[in-house]
Backbone as a printed PyTorch tensor [residue, N CA C, xyz], in Angstrom:
tensor([[[201.7830, 173.0390, 172.6100],
         [201.5300, 174.7090, 172.5340],
         [203.2840, 175.4370, 173.2140]],

        [[203.9880, 176.0730, 172.6740],
         [204.9060, 176.8700, 174.2000],
         [204.4810, 178.0800, 173.3860]],

        [[205.1080, 179.3650, 174.0750],
         [204.8820, 180.3630, 174.2290],
         [206.1780, 181.1940, 174.6050]],

        [[206.8960, 181.4900, 174.6250],
         [208.1030, 182.0180, 174.7200],
         [207.7990, 184.2560, 174.4690]],

        [[207.2240, 184.7640, 175.5040],
         [207.0730, 186.7840, 175.2110],
         [207.8070, 187.6880, 176.0780]],

        [[208.9630, 188.1940, 175.5660],
         [209.4210, 189.0420, 176.0470],
         [209.0070, 190.4350, 176.5530]],

        [[209.4250, 191.0540, 177.5070],
         [208.5880, 192.3790, 177.5790],
         [209.7350, 192.5890, 178.0860]],

        [[210.2630, 194.4610, 178.5010],
         [211.0800, 195.0080, 178.8940],
         [211.7220, 195.6550, 177.8900]],

        [[211.7280, 196.3310, 176.9490],
         [212.3150, 196.8510, 175.9230],
         [212.1500, 198.3070, 175.5610]],

        [[212.6410, 198.6430, 175.3050],
         [212.0920, 200.6360, 175.1720],
         [213.9860, 201.4090, 174.8920]],

        [[213.2900, 202.4480, 175.2080],
         [214.4520, 203.6790, 175.0790],
         [215.0430, 203.5530, 176.1260]],

        [[216.0750, 203.9140, 175.7120],
         [217.2430, 203.9340, 177.2540],
         [218.3130, 204.7450, 176.6570]],

        [[219.0850, 205.8640, 177.5380],
         [220.1710, 206.8980, 177.3120],
         [221.4590, 205.9690, 177.2540]],

        [[222.2080, 206.3240, 176.5210],
         [223.5000, 205.9770, 177.0180],
         [224.0040, 205.8890, 178.4230]],

        [[224.3080, 204.3510, 179.1420],
         [225.1260, 204.8550, 180.6050],
         [223.6230, 203.9180, 181.2310]],

        [[222.3220, 204.1600, 180.8300],
         [221.1690, 203.7460, 180.9930],
         [220.7840, 202.2010, 181.4540]],

        [[220.1740, 201.7520, 182.7450],
         [219.9250, 199.6980, 182.5430],
         [218.4610, 200.1680, 182.1120]],

        [[218.2540, 199.0250, 181.8430],
         [216.7490, 198.1190, 181.5460],
         [216.9610, 197.0160, 182.1320]],

        [[215.5840, 195.7970, 182.3970],
         [215.7860, 194.6840, 182.9670],
         [214.4920, 194.3030, 181.6370]],

        [[215.1940, 193.1030, 180.2760],
         [214.4170, 192.1540, 179.6910],
         [213.5460, 191.1670, 181.1910]],

        [[211.8730, 190.8730, 180.4460],
         [211.6390, 189.4200, 181.2660],
         [211.5450, 188.6800, 179.9970]],

        [[211.6990, 187.2850, 180.3770],
         [210.2830, 186.5380, 179.3810],
         [209.9170, 185.3820, 179.9690]],

        [[208.7480, 185.2940, 180.1370],
         [207.8170, 184.0230, 180.2930],
         [207.4540, 183.2260, 179.2580]],

        [[208.1050, 181.5870, 179.8810],
         [207.1660, 180.4260, 179.0670],
         [206.6230, 180.4020, 179.6570]],

        [[205.1110, 179.6680, 178.7620],
         [204.1850, 179.7190, 179.2890],
         [203.6540, 178.1370, 177.7910]],

        [[202.6210, 177.5730, 178.1190],
         [202.0030, 176.1390, 177.9170],
         [201.9110, 174.3330, 177.5870]],

        [[202.2450, 173.8310, 177.4770],
         [202.3490, 172.6720, 177.7530],
         [203.4420, 172.5410, 178.1940]],

        [[204.1290, 172.9450, 179.0420],
         [205.4520, 172.3450, 179.3240],
         [205.3720, 171.5250, 180.5920]],

        [[206.5480, 170.4450, 180.0090],
         [206.7350, 169.7110, 181.3570],
         [208.5890, 169.9060, 182.3120]],

        [[209.1130, 171.0290, 181.4160],
         [210.2920, 171.0040, 181.9980],
         [211.2600, 171.9340, 181.4630]],

        [[212.2500, 173.2020, 181.5660],
         [212.7020, 173.7670, 180.6930],
         [214.3570, 173.3880, 181.2360]],

        [[215.2530, 173.4380, 180.2130],
         [216.4820, 173.0460, 180.1200],
         [216.9620, 174.5310, 180.1230]],

        [[217.9820, 174.8070, 179.6780],
         [218.9460, 176.2100, 178.6300],
         [217.9410, 177.4720, 178.5520]],

        [[218.1120, 178.5910, 179.2840],
         [217.1450, 179.4730, 179.0560],
         [218.4070, 180.3240, 178.3880]],

        [[217.7930, 181.2010, 177.8990],
         [218.8220, 182.6110, 177.1440],
         [218.3360, 183.5940, 176.6580]],

        [[219.7810, 184.6210, 176.2170],
         [219.0640, 185.8710, 175.4730],
         [219.6580, 186.2770, 174.3680]],

        [[219.4920, 186.4820, 173.4050],
         [220.4810, 186.8030, 172.4850],
         [220.0840, 188.0880, 171.2940]],

        [[220.8280, 188.0660, 170.7440],
         [219.7440, 189.6970, 170.3770],
         [220.9320, 190.1730, 168.5940]],

        [[219.8280, 190.6680, 168.1420],
         [220.0800, 190.9420, 166.9130],
         [219.7960, 192.7850, 166.3800]],

        [[221.3870, 193.1630, 165.8840],
         [221.0690, 194.6960, 165.2600],
         [221.0480, 194.7740, 163.9930]],

        [[220.8130, 195.8130, 163.6730],
         [220.3620, 196.0470, 161.5620],
         [221.5490, 195.1130, 161.2320]],

        [[221.4730, 194.7370, 160.1920],
         [222.3110, 194.5650, 159.2670],
         [223.5490, 193.1890, 159.9030]],

        [[223.1750, 192.4820, 161.2390],
         [223.7740, 191.6230, 161.4350],
         [223.2300, 190.7300, 162.2570]],

        [[223.9350, 189.3720, 162.2150],
         [223.4590, 188.2240, 162.7460],
         [222.9470, 187.8210, 164.2370]],

        [[222.2220, 187.4140, 164.6600],
         [221.8500, 186.7990, 165.6020],
         [223.0670, 186.4360, 166.5600]],

        [[223.2790, 187.2380, 168.0940],
         [224.0490, 186.2810, 168.8500],
         [223.8280, 186.2940, 169.8440]],

        [[224.5360, 185.3500, 170.7200],
         [224.3610, 184.8290, 171.7390],
         [224.7830, 186.5950, 172.6770]],

        [[223.6470, 186.4290, 174.0600],
         [223.9860, 187.5930, 174.7860],
         [224.3160, 186.7930, 176.5730]],

        [[223.8640, 185.5130, 176.8170],
         [223.8480, 185.6540, 177.7000],
         [223.1900, 184.0440, 177.8610]],

        [[223.9560, 182.8890, 178.5210],
         [222.5460, 181.7710, 178.9050],
         [222.5590, 181.4880, 180.4520]],

        [[221.6310, 180.7300, 180.6110],
         [221.8670, 179.9420, 182.1840],
         [220.9760, 178.9720, 182.3280]],

        [[220.9170, 177.6320, 182.7980],
         [221.2800, 176.2720, 183.0050],
         [220.0100, 176.3050, 183.8320]],

        [[219.4490, 174.9300, 184.4020],
         [218.5560, 174.8190, 184.8790],
         [218.7730, 174.6400, 186.3670]],

        [[219.9590, 174.6690, 186.3770],
         [220.9550, 174.5560, 187.9070],
         [221.8260, 175.8780, 187.8780]],

        [[221.3710, 177.0500, 187.9170],
         [221.8470, 178.3910, 186.8510],
         [223.0830, 178.9790, 187.2040]],

        [[224.0570, 177.8530, 186.2000],
         [225.0590, 178.5290, 185.4220],
         [224.9150, 179.1450, 184.6960]],

        [[225.6350, 180.7090, 184.1610],
         [225.9160, 180.9680, 183.7920],
         [227.0260, 181.3920, 182.4740]],

        [[226.3880, 181.8940, 181.5050],
         [227.4070, 182.3320, 180.3750],
         [227.3770, 182.9280, 180.1260]],

        [[228.4600, 184.2600, 179.5210],
         [227.8490, 185.3930, 178.8840],
         [228.4420, 185.6170, 177.5820]],

        [[228.3420, 186.7980, 176.9140],
         [229.3090, 187.3550, 175.6450],
         [230.3680, 188.2030, 176.3030]],

        [[231.3900, 187.8390, 176.2470],
         [232.8340, 189.2040, 176.8400],
         [231.8270, 190.4390, 176.3430]],

        [[231.2320, 190.7760, 175.2340],
         [230.5060, 192.3520, 175.0170],
         [229.8400, 192.8760, 176.6920]],

        [[229.1950, 191.6340, 177.0900],
         [228.0950, 191.9180, 178.1050],
         [228.9040, 191.9710, 179.4280]],

        [[229.6620, 191.2730, 179.7080],
         [230.5410, 190.7410, 180.7020],
         [230.2560, 191.9580, 181.8340]],

        [[230.2430, 191.4250, 182.9570],
         [230.2760, 192.6820, 183.6520],
         [228.9630, 193.9910, 183.8840]],

        [[228.4370, 193.9770, 183.0040],
         [227.1940, 194.9770, 183.1280],
         [225.7500, 194.3270, 182.8440]],

        [[225.9100, 193.1510, 181.9190],
         [224.5990, 192.3390, 181.8190],
         [224.3310, 190.8740, 182.9660]],

        [[223.4840, 190.7300, 183.6000],
         [223.0810, 190.1580, 184.6470],
         [221.8020, 188.9900, 183.8120]],

        [[222.2680, 187.5260, 184.2850],
         [220.5730, 187.0350, 183.3870],
         [220.4710, 186.3570, 185.1590]],

        [[218.8220, 185.7450, 184.9670],
         [218.7230, 185.4160, 186.0140],
         [217.2940, 184.5860, 185.5440]],

        [[216.8840, 183.5220, 186.2010],
         [215.6720, 182.6020, 186.5560],
         [214.8710, 182.4820, 187.0950]],

        [[213.4870, 182.6410, 187.4290],
         [212.7880, 181.3410, 188.2680],
         [212.0220, 180.5940, 187.5880]],

        [[212.3430, 179.5490, 188.2590],
         [212.0920, 177.4080, 187.4680],
         [210.3750, 177.5980, 187.8650]],

        [[210.4770, 178.6040, 189.0280],
         [208.9810, 177.9680, 189.5090],
         [207.9030, 178.5620, 188.7290]],

        [[208.3020, 179.6520, 188.1370],
         [207.3940, 180.9550, 186.9160],
         [207.7410, 180.8180, 185.6800]],

        [[208.9800, 179.8530, 185.0930],
         [209.3730, 179.7850, 184.0080],
         [209.2610, 181.0120, 183.7610]],

        [[210.2070, 181.4950, 183.6830],
         [210.6520, 182.6890, 183.2870],
         [211.8910, 183.4280, 183.4780]],

        [[212.6740, 183.8930, 182.8490],
         [213.8510, 184.3360, 182.6880],
         [214.1440, 185.9000, 182.3250]],

        [[215.5520, 186.7850, 182.8470],
         [215.6750, 187.8550, 183.3740],
         [216.7330, 188.3340, 182.6780]],

        [[216.7800, 189.0400, 181.9250],
         [218.8170, 189.6440, 181.7990],
         [218.6580, 191.4460, 182.3370]],

        [[219.2550, 191.1460, 183.5290],
         [219.4560, 192.7440, 183.6260],
         [220.3980, 193.4400, 183.0730]],

        [[220.5110, 194.5630, 182.0040],
         [221.1250, 195.5190, 181.7150],
         [221.6500, 196.7250, 182.2840]],

        [[222.9260, 196.9670, 182.2420],
         [223.2310, 198.3240, 183.1800],
         [224.5460, 198.6660, 182.6290]],

        [[224.7390, 200.2790, 182.0910],
         [225.4680, 200.5450, 181.6860],
         [225.9010, 200.9040, 180.1450]],

        [[224.3570, 200.4630, 179.8080],
         [224.4190, 200.3720, 178.2810],
         [224.6260, 201.2580, 177.2000]],

        [[225.1260, 200.5630, 176.2760],
         [226.0570, 201.3380, 175.2160],
         [225.2040, 201.8040, 174.3600]],

        [[225.5470, 202.4080, 172.7670],
         [224.6970, 202.2430, 171.4490],
         [224.8600, 201.3110, 170.7260]],

        [[225.8370, 200.2830, 171.1230],
         [225.9600, 199.2780, 170.5520],
         [225.4640, 197.7490, 171.0990]],

        [[224.7850, 198.2590, 172.2620],
         [223.5410, 197.0440, 172.0790],
         [222.8100, 197.5950, 172.3340]],

        [[222.3320, 198.3830, 170.9600],
         [220.7810, 198.6290, 170.4860],
         [220.6940, 197.1480, 169.2590]],

        [[219.6400, 196.4450, 169.7770],
         [219.4260, 195.1750, 168.4760],
         [218.1420, 195.0310, 169.5940]],

        [[216.9290, 193.9150, 168.6980],
         [215.9240, 193.1930, 169.3690],
         [217.0390, 192.2760, 169.9520]],

        [[215.8670, 192.2130, 170.7250],
         [216.5940, 190.9430, 171.9680],
         [215.4410, 189.9140, 172.0240]],

        [[216.6020, 188.3540, 172.3140],
         [215.2180, 187.3360, 171.9220],
         [215.5890, 186.3830, 173.0160]],

        [[214.4120, 186.1320, 173.6650],
         [214.5640, 185.2670, 174.1580],
         [214.7750, 183.7000, 173.8780]],

        [[215.0590, 182.6020, 174.4360],
         [215.6480, 181.2590, 174.1900],
         [215.3070, 180.1160, 174.9470]],

        [[214.6120, 179.5430, 175.0030],
         [214.7160, 178.3220, 175.8670],
         [214.7680, 176.6460, 175.2700]],

        [[215.0420, 175.6000, 176.1470],
         [215.1510, 174.2130, 175.8270],
         [213.8040, 174.1070, 176.3300]],

        [[212.8280, 173.9220, 175.8960],
         [211.5640, 172.9000, 176.9570],
         [211.0920, 171.7730, 176.2390]],

        [[211.0110, 170.6820, 177.2980],
         [210.2240, 169.4980, 176.8780],
         [208.9980, 169.9840, 177.8510]],

        [[208.5100, 169.2750, 176.6640],
         [206.6060, 169.2120, 176.9690],
         [205.9490, 167.7180, 177.1760]],

        [[204.7230, 168.1900, 177.3640],
         [204.3070, 166.1830, 177.6360],
         [204.2070, 166.0300, 176.9190]],

        [[203.7580, 166.2000, 176.0920],
         [204.0200, 165.2080, 174.7330],
         [205.1560, 164.6310, 174.1230]],

        [[206.1700, 164.9260, 174.5220],
         [207.7340, 165.0370, 173.8840],
         [208.4910, 164.2060, 174.9390]],

        [[209.5460, 163.9570, 174.1210],
         [210.5690, 162.9430, 174.8490],
         [211.9230, 163.7390, 174.7400]],

        [[211.6530, 164.7360, 174.3100],
         [213.1650, 165.8090, 174.3270],
         [212.6230, 167.0630, 174.4490]],

        [[214.1310, 167.6930, 174.7500],
         [214.4160, 169.3210, 175.1960],
         [213.5960, 170.0440, 173.3290]],

        [[213.1470, 171.3560, 173.1940],
         [213.2690, 171.3960, 172.0720],
         [213.2140, 172.9630, 172.0260]],

        [[214.2860, 173.7560, 171.4060],
         [214.6280, 174.8750, 171.2710],
         [213.5550, 175.9350, 170.8290]],

        [[212.8030, 176.9820, 172.1050],
         [211.8950, 177.5710, 171.4100],
         [212.4810, 179.0180, 171.7100]],

        [[211.7670, 180.1810, 170.6600],
         [212.4990, 181.7000, 170.3800],
         [210.5980, 182.4510, 170.7120]],

        [[211.3330, 183.3960, 171.0450],
         [210.2430, 184.8690, 171.6270],
         [210.2240, 185.1750, 170.1160]],

        [[209.5440, 186.2390, 170.3460],
         [209.2700, 186.8600, 168.8000],
         [210.4230, 188.4190, 169.0820]],

        [[210.9970, 188.6960, 169.9430],
         [212.1990, 189.8730, 170.6840],
         [211.3570, 190.9370, 170.7330]],

        [[211.8650, 192.1970, 171.6680],
         [211.7780, 193.0280, 171.8950],
         [212.9220, 193.9510, 172.0990]],

        [[212.9380, 195.1790, 171.2980],
         [213.6930, 195.9650, 170.4930],
         [213.8400, 196.8150, 172.2220]],

        [[215.7170, 196.8090, 172.0960],
         [216.1120, 198.2160, 173.0320],
         [216.3510, 198.7040, 171.7520]],

        [[216.4220, 200.2810, 172.0870],
         [216.8710, 201.5560, 171.6260],
         [217.5920, 202.0740, 172.5860]],

        [[219.3390, 201.9450, 172.2420],
         [220.0010, 202.8750, 173.2280],
         [220.5490, 204.1470, 173.1000]],

        [[219.7660, 205.4000, 173.6570],
         [220.2640, 206.9910, 172.2380],
         [220.3130, 207.7150, 173.2350]],

        [[220.6410, 209.0010, 172.5520],
         [220.5180, 209.7520, 173.5520],
         [219.3310, 210.8900, 172.7820]]])
């Protein structure tokens, strides 16, 4: 059993910052790419940023230069530092990770339940 639990969401004013965290727990053998996605009301879920196990990163154009993804492999954690937040960043943010458990011989995609980020004055 694997769980991804996000934290750090909340209300922030435009121009402000938030740091989201995601902890992976359970019977984890290894973790591949981890990432953040978001879904705004009435829109499809979209990529925010991903980071590979050897720390290669990829960002959506809309967040480049404002968001920074990082991970701690020893703690099975992934983070996203979000700066200069805009109203259009408001969404539920989901953590995603490709995880191999001790009972599996391949990576399986897991999702957290999401954390809400509200950007409003």
